[in-house]
Tab-separated table of C-alpha atoms and ligand atoms in Angstrom:
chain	number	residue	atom	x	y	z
A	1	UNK	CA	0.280	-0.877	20.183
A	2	UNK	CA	-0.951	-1.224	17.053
A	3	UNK	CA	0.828	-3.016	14.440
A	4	UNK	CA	2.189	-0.725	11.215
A	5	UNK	CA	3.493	-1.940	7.930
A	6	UNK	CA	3.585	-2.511	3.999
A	7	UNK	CA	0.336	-4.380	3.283
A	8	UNK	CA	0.493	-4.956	-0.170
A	9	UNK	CA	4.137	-4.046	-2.772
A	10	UNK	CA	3.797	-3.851	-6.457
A	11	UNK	CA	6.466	-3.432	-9.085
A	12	UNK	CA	6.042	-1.891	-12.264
A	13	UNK	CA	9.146	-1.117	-15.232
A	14	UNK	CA	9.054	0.269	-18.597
A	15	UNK	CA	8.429	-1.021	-22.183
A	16	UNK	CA	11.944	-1.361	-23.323
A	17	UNK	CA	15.143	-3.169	-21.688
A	18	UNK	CA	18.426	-2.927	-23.142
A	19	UNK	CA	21.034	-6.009	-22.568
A	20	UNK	CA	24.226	-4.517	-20.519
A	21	UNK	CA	26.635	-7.219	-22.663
A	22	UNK	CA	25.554	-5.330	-25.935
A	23	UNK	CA	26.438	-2.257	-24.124
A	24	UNK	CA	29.442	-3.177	-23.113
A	25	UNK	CA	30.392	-4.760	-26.389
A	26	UNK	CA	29.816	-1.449	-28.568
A	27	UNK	CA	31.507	0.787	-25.752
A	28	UNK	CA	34.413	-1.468	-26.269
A	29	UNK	CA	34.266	-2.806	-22.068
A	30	UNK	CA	34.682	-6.141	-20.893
A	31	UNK	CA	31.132	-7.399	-20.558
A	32	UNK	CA	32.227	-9.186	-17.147
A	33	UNK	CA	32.919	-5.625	-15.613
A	34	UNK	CA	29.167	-4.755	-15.716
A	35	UNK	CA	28.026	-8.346	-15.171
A	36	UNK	CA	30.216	-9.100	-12.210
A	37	UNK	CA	32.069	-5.973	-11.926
A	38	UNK	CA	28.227	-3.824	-11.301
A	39	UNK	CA	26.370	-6.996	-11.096
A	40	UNK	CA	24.372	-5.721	-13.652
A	41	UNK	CA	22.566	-8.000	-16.311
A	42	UNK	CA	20.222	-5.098	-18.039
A	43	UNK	CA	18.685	-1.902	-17.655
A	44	UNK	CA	14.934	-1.141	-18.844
A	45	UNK	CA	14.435	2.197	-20.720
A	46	UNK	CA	11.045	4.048	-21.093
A	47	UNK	CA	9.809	4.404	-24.256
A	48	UNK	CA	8.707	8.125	-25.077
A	49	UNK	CA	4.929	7.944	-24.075
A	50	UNK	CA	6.536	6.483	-20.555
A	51	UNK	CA	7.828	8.676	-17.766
A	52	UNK	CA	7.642	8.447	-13.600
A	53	UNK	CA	3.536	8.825	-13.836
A	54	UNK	CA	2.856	6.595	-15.968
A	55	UNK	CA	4.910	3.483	-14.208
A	56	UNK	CA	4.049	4.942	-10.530
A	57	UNK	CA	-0.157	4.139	-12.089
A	58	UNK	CA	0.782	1.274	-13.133
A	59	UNK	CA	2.480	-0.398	-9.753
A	60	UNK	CA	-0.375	1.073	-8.229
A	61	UNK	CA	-3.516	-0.083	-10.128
A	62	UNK	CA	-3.559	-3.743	-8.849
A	63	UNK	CA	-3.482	-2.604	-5.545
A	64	UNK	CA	-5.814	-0.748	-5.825
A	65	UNK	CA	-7.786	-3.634	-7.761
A	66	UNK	CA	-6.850	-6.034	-4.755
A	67	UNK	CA	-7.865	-3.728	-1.785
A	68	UNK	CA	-10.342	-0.397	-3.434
A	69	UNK	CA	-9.952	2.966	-2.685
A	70	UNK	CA	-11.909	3.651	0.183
A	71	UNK	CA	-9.494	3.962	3.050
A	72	UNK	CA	-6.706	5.421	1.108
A	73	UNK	CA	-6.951	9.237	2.146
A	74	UNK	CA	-3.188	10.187	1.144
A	75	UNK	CA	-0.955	9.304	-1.671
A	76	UNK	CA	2.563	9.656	-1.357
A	77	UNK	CA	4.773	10.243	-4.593
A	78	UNK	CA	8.684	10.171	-3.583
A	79	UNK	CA	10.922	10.685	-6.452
A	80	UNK	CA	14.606	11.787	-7.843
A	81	UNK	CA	13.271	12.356	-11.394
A	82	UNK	CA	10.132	14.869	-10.945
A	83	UNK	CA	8.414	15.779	-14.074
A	84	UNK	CA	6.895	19.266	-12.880
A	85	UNK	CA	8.672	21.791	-11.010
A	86	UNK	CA	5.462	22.552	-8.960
A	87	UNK	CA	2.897	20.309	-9.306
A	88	UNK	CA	2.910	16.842	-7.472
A	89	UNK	CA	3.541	13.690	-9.976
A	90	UNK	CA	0.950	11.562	-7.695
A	91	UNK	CA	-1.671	14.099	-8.593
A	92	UNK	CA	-1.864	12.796	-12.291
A	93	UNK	CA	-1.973	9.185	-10.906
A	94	UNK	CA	-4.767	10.238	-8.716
A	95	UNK	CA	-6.719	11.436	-11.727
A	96	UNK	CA	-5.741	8.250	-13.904
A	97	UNK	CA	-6.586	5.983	-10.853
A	98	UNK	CA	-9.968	7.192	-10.203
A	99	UNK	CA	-8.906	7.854	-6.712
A	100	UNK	CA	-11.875	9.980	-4.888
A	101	UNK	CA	-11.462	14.185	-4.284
A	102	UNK	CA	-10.818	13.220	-0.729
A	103	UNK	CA	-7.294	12.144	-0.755
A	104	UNK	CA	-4.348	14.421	-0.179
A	105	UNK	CA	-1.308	14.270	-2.529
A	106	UNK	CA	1.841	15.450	-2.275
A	107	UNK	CA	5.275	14.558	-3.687
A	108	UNK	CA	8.600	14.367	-1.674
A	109	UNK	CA	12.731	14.575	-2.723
A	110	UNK	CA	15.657	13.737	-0.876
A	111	UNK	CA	17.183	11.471	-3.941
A	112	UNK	CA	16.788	7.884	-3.956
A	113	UNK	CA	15.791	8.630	-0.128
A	114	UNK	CA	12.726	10.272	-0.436
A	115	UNK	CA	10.555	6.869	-0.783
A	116	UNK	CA	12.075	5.957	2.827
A	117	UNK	CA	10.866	8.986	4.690
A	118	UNK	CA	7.438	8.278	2.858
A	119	UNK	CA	6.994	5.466	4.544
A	120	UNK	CA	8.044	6.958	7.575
A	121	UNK	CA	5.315	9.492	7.425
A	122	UNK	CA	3.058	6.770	5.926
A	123	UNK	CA	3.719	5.058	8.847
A	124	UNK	CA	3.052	8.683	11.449
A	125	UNK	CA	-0.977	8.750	9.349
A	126	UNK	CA	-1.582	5.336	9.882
A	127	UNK	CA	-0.792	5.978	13.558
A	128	UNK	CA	-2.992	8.909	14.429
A	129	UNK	CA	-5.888	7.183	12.369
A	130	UNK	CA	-5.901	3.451	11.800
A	131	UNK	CA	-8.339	3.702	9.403
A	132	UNK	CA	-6.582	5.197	6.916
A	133	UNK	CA	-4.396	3.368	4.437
A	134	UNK	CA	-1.601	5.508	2.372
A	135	UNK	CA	-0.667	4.711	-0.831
A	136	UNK	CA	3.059	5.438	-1.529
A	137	UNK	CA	4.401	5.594	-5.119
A	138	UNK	CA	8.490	5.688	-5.639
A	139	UNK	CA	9.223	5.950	-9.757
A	140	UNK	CA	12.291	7.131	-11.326
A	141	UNK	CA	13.615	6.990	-14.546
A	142	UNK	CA	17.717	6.875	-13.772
A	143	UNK	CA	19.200	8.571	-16.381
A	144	UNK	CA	23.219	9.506	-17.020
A	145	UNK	CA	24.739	10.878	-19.977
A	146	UNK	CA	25.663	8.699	-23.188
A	147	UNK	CA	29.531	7.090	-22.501
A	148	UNK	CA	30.033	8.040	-19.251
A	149	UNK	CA	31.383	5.495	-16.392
A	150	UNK	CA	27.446	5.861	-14.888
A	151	UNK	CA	25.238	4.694	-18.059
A	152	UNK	CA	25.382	1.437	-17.413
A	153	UNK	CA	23.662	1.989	-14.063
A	154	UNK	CA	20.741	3.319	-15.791
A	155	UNK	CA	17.459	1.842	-15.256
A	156	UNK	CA	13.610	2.769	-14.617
A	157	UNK	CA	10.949	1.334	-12.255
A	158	UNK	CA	8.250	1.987	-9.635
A	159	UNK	CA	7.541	0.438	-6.466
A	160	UNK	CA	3.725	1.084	-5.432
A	161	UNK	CA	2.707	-0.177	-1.508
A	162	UNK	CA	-0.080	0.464	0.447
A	163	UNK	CA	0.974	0.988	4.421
A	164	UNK	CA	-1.435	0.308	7.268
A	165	UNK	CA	-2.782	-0.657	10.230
A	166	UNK	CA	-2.215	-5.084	10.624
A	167	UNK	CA	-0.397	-5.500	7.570
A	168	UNK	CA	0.187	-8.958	5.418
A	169	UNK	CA	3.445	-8.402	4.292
A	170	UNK	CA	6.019	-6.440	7.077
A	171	UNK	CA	5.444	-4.430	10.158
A	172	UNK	CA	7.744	-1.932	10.628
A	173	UNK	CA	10.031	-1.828	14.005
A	174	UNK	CA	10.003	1.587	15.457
A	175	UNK	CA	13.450	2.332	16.461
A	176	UNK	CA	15.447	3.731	13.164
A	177	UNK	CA	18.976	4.687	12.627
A	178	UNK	CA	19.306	7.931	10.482
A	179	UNK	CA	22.429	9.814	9.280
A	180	UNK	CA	22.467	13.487	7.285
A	181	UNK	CA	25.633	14.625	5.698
A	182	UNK	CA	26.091	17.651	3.410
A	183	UNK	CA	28.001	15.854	0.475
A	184	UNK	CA	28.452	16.949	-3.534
A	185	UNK	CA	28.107	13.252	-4.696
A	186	UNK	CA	25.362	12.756	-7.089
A	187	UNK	CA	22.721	15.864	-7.899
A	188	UNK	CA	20.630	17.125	-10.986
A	189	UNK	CA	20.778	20.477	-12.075
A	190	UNK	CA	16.971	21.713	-12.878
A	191	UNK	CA	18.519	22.740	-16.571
A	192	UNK	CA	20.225	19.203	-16.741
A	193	UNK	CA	17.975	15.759	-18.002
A	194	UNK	CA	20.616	13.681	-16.834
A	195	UNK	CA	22.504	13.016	-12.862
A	196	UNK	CA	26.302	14.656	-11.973
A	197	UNK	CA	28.214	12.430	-9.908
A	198	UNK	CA	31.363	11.934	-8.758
A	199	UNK	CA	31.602	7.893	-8.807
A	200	UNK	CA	34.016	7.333	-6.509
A	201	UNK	CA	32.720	10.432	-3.492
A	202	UNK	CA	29.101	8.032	-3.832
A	203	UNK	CA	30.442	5.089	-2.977
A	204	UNK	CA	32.588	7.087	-0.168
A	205	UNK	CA	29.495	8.603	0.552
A	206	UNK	CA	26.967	5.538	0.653
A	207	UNK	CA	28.911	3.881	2.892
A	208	UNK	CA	30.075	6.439	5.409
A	209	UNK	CA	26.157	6.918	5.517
A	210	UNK	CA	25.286	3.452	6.367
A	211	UNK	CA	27.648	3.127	9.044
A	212	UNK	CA	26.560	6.683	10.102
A	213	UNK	CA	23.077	4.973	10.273
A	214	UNK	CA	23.617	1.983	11.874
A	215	UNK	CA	25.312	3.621	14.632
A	216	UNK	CA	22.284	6.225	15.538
A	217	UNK	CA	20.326	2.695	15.062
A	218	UNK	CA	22.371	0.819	17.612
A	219	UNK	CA	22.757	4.024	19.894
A	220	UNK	CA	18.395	4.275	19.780
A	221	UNK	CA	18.226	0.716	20.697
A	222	UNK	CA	17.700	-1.006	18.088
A	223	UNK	CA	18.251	-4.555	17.150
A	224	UNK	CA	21.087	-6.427	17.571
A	225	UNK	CA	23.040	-7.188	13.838
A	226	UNK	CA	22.702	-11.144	14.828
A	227	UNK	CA	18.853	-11.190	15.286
A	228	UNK	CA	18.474	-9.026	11.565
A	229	UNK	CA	17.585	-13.026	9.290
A	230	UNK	CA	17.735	-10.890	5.952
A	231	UNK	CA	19.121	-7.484	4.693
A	232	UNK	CA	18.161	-5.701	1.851
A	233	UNK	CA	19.959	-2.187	0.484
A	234	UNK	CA	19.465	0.565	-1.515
A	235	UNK	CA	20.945	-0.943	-5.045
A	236	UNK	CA	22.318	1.705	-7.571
A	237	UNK	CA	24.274	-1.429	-8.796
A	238	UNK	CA	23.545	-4.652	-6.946
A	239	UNK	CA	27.882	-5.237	-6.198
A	240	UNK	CA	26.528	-2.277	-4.102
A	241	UNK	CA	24.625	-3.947	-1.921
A	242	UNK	CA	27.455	-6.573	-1.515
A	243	UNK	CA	29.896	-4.123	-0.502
A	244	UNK	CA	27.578	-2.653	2.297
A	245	UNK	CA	26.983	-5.098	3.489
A	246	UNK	CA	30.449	-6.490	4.011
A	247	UNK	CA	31.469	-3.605	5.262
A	248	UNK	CA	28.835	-3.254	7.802
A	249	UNK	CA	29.317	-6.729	9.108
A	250	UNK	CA	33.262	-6.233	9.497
A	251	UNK	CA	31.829	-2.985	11.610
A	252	UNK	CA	29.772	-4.949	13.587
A	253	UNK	CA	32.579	-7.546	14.145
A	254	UNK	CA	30.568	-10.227	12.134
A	255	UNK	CA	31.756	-12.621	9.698
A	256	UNK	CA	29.387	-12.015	6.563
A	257	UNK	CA	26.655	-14.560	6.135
A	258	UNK	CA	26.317	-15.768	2.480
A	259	UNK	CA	22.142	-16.005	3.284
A	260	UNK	CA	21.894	-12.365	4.239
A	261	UNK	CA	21.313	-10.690	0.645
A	262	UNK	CA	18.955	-13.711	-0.883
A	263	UNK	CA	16.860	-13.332	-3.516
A	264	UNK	CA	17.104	-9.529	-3.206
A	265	UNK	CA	19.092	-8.656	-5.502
A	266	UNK	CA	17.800	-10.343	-8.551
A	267	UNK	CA	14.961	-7.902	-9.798
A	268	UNK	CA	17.555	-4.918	-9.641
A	269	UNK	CA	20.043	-7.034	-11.877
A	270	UNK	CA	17.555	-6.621	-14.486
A	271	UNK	CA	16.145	-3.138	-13.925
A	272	UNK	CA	19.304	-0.939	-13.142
A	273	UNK	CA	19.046	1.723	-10.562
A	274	UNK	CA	15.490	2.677	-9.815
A	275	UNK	CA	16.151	5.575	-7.492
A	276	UNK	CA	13.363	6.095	-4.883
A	277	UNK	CA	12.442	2.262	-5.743
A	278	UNK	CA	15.378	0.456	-5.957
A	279	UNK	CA	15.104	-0.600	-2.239
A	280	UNK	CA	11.674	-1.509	-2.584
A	281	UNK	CA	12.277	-3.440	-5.555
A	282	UNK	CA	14.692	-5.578	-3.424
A	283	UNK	CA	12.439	-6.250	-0.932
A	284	UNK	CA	9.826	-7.680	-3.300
A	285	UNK	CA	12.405	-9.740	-4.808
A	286	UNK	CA	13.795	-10.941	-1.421
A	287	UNK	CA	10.034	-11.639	-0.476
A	288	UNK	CA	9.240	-12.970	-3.693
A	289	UNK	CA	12.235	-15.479	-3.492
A	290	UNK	CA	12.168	-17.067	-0.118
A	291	UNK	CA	9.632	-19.035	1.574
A	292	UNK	CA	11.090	-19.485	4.928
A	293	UNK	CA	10.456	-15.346	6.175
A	294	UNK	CA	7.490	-15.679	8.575
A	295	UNK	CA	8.390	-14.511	11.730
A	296	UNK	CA	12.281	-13.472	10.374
A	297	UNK	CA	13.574	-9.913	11.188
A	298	UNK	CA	14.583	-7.696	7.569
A	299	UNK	CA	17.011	-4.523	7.854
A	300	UNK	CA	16.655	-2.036	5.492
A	301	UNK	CA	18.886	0.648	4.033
A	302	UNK	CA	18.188	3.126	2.213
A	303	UNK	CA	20.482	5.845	0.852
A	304	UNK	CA	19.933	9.231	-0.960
A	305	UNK	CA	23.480	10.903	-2.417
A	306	UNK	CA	23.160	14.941	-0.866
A	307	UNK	CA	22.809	12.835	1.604
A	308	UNK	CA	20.477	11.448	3.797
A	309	UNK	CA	20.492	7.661	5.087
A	310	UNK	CA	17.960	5.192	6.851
A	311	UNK	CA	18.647	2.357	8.112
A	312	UNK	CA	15.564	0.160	9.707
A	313	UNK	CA	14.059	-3.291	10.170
A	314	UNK	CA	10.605	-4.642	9.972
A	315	UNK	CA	9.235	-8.227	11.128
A	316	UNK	CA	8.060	-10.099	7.946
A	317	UNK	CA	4.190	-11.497	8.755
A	318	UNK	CA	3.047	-14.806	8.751
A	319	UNK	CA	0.763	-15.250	5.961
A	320	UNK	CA	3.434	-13.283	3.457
A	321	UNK	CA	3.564	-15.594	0.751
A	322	UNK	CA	-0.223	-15.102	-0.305
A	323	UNK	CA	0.262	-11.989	-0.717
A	324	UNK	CA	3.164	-11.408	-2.539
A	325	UNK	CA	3.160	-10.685	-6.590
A	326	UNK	CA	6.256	-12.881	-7.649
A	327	UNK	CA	4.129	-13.814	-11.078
A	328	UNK	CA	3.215	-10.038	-11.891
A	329	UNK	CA	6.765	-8.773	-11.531
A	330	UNK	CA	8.223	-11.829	-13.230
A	331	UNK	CA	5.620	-10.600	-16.600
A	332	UNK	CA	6.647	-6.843	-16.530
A	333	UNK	CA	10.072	-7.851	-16.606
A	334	UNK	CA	9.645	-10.653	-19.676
A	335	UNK	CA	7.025	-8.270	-21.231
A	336	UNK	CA	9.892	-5.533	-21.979
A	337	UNK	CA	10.494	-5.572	-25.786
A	338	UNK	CA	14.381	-5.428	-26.322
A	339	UNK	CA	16.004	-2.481	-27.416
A	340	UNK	CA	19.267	-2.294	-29.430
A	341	UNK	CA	22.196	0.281	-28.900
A	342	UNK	CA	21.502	2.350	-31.808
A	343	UNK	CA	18.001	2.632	-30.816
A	344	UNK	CA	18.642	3.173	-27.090
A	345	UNK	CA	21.554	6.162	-27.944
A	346	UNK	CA	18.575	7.856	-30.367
A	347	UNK	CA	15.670	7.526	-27.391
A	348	UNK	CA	18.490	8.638	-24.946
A	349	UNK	CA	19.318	11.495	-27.255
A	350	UNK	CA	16.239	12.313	-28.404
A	351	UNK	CA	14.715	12.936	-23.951
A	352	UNK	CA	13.719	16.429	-23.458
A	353	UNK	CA	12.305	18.170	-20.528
A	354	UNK	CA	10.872	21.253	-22.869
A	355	UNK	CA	7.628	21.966	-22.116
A	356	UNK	CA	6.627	22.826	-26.160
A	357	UNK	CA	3.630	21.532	-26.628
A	358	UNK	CA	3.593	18.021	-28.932
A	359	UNK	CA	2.274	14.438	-28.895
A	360	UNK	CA	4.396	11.636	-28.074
A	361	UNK	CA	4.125	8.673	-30.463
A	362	UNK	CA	2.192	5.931	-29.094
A	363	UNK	CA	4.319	2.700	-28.262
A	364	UNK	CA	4.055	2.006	-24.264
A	365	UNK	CA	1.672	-1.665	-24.167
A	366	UNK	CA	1.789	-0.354	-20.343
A	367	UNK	CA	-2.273	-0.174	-18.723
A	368	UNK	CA	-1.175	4.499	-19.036
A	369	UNK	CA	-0.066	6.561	-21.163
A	370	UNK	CA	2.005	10.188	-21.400
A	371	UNK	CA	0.153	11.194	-24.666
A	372	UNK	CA	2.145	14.763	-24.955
A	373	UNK	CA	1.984	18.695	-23.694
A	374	UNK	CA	-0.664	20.392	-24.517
A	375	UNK	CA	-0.569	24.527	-23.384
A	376	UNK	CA	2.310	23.399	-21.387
A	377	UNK	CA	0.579	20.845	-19.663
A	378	UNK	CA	1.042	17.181	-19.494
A	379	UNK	CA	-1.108	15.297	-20.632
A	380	UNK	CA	-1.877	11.426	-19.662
A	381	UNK	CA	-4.434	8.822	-20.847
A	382	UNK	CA	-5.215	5.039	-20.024
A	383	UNK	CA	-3.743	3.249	-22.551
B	1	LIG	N1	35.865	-8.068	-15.026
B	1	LIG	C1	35.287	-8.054	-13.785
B	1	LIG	N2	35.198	-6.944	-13.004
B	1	LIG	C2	35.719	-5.818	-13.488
B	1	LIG	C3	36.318	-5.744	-14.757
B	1	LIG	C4	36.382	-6.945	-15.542
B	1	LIG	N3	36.939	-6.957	-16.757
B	1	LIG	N4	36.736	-4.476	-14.952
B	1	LIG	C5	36.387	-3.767	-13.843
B	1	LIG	N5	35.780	-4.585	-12.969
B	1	LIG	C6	35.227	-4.239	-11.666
B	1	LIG	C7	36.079	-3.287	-10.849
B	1	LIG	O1	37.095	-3.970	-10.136
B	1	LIG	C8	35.036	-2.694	-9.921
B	1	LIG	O2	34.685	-3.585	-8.884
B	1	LIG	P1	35.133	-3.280	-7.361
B	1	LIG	O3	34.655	-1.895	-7.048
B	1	LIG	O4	34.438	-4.319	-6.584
B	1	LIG	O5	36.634	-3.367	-7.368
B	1	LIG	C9	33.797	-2.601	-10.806
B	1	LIG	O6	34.018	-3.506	-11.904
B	1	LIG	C10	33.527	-1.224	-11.385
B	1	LIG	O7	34.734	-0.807	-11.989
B	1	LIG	P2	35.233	0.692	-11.823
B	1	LIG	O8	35.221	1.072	-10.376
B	1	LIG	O9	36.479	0.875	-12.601
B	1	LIG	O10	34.021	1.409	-12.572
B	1	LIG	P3	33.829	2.880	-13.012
B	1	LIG	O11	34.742	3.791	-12.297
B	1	LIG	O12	33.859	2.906	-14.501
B	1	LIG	O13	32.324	3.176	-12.553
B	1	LIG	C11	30.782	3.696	-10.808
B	1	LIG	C12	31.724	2.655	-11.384
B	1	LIG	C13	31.586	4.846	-10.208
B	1	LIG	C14	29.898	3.051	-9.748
B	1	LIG	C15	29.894	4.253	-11.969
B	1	LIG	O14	29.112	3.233	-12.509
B	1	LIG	C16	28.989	5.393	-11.549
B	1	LIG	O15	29.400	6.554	-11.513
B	1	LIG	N6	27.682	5.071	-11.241
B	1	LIG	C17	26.730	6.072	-10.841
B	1	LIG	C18	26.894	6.469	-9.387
B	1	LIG	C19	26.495	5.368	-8.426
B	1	LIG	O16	25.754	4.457	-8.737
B	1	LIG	N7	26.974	5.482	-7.181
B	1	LIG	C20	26.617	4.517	-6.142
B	1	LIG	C21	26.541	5.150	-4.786
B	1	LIG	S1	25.483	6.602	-4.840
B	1	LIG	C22	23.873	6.005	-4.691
B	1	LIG	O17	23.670	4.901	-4.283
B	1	LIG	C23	22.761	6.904	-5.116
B	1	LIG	C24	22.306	6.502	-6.460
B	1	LIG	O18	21.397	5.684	-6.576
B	1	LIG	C25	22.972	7.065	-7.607
């Protein structure tokens, strides 16, 4: 059978990031309750010529610049924070990419889920055509309202991987564990800019999900929770992905190994919540921080609040570390200018989803641009 995976993962964030002890400090918090409490360091924040397309181009360009365009003949766009109630966000990144006419493009929701069924269907393409490579965006800009218990889970990044036939970095196992509940936990209103959610029903709701998950997983077949080396989850807050996974090892009747989460936690720390990405995002980190993966078995969890959760595993390949982009994501991250609290509240403020036409003042040092709305339209640029 042929072997099916992520062949190349890029990370992209946005120009600003705002420092969660300031936050803290000037809502009048305990810094250590989003440090330790979230496990939350900072949270980037776009600036106003920024939004989903523009960081979605950007994670994608070097892989594009690494492996060309001519076997990608669909492009994948998952995302919570769509920009366009009709047209697909990956169709501007087609156009600012220089991807040819024959590529399909289409855009997909389910929450932070949606990037997870992607692949999925990524993975269905690459099947029926080996050929053909998909390129699958997931960008979100995770936005809450000013002084409310979510803000300091804000964040905003993209994940960009290409998924095909033989790939370098992780084949994907076939068997998958999924689990659909009907649940009022976190949704945006198409008047509202900014996520409702009822704190305390997500967490309820995350983890009834994963354990919903893992047991259509382990009722398909699928691997045994002792031969899974690494685990990486969907990270609104990375204490999240501690708490799942402690609570699916005491369901599995396993003591909770202080290796499992390594290294994949530490690019969300930085970022916030990334939505669609946020998963991804770990498992760049977690493949970006270990050397010792060749060969080792990865689970994967991935949650959307509605809700809708995967859980999955893929066999990390040998030659991984060569083609990994530790040093690109480590420069995004240090390249983000810092932005104080006064300035964040009057960006945060200051977000609209009008469509009145208007330019957008030009501060992104990102490779795109969102230069304004012109006749309604939106209108990007290469920067
Ligand atoms: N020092 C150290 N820790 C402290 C502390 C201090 N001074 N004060 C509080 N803490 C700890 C608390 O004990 C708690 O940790 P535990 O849960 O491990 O006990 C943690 O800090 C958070 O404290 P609270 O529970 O009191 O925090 P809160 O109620 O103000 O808000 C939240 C927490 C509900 C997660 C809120 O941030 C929120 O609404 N976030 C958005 C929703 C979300 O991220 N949900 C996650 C699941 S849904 C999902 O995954 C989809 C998605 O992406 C949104």
């Amino acid at each position: 059978m042929t072997s099916i995976g992520i062949h190349d993962l890029s990370v992209a964030t946005a120009h600003y990031v705002v420092d969660l002890t300031e936050l803290a400090e000037a809502a009048g918090v305990p810094p250590q309750k989003y440090l330790t409490g979230l496990g939350q360091e900072a949270m980037s924040f776009p600036a106003p010529d920024e939004d989903i397309v523009t960081m979605g181009a950007a994670a994608a360009l070097p892989i594009l610049e690494r492996h060309g365009t001519e076997r990608i003949r669909t492009v994948l766009f998952a995302t919570e924070s769509g920009i366009d109630q009709s047209k697909a966000a990956g169709v501007f990144v087609h156009k600012l990419l220089g991807l040819p006419s024959g590529v399909r493009v289409v855009e997909l929701k389910q929450a932070c889920y949606s990037g997870t069924a992607a692949l999925q269907m990524a993975a269905g393409i690459v099947a029926r055509d080996p050929r053909e490579q998909v390129l699958l965006i997931m960008s979100d800009v995770a936005r809450y309202q000013l002084d409310t218990p979510g803000e300091p889970t804000q964040g905003a990044a993209a994940a960009a991987m290409l998924v095909s036939a033989d790939p370098a970095l992780l084949e994907l196992e076939p068997t998958t564990g999924i689990h659909t509940a009907d649940v009022n936990d976190f949704w945006r209103p198409n008047d509202s800019t900014t996520a409702m959610v009822d704190g305390g029903l997500s967490l309820r709701a995350y983890l009834a999900s994963l354990m919903g998950a893992w047991d259509d997983f382990h009722a398909r077949g699928g691997a045994g929770f002792h031969t899974i080396e690494r685990f990486v989850y969907h990270q609104p807050f990375t204490k999240m992905a501690q708490k799942a996974h402690a609570r699916l090892s005491q369901h599995t009747s396993h003591a909770v190994s202080p290796n499992a989460l390594k290294g994949s936690l530490d690019y969300n720390r930085l970022l916030g919540n990334s939505y669609t990405a946020s998963l991804y995002v770990g498992l760049a980190a977690m493949l970006d921080n270990s050397d010792d993966l060749a060969g080792r078995r990865v689970g994967l969890f991935s949650y959307g609040s509605g809700s809708v959760g995967e859980f999955f595993t893929g066999i990390v390949q040998p030659d991984y570390a060569q083609h990994r982009r530790r040093e690109a994501t480590l420069a995004a991250l240090e390249a983000r200018r810092p932005l104080d609290i006064e300035g964040y509240r009057a960006l945060h403020s200051a977000h609209t989803e009008s469509s009145q036409d208007r330019e957008t003042p030009r501060v992104t040092s990102g490779p795109f641009r969102f230069s304004g709305i012109q006749g309604q339209a939106r209108q990007y640029e290469a920067n």
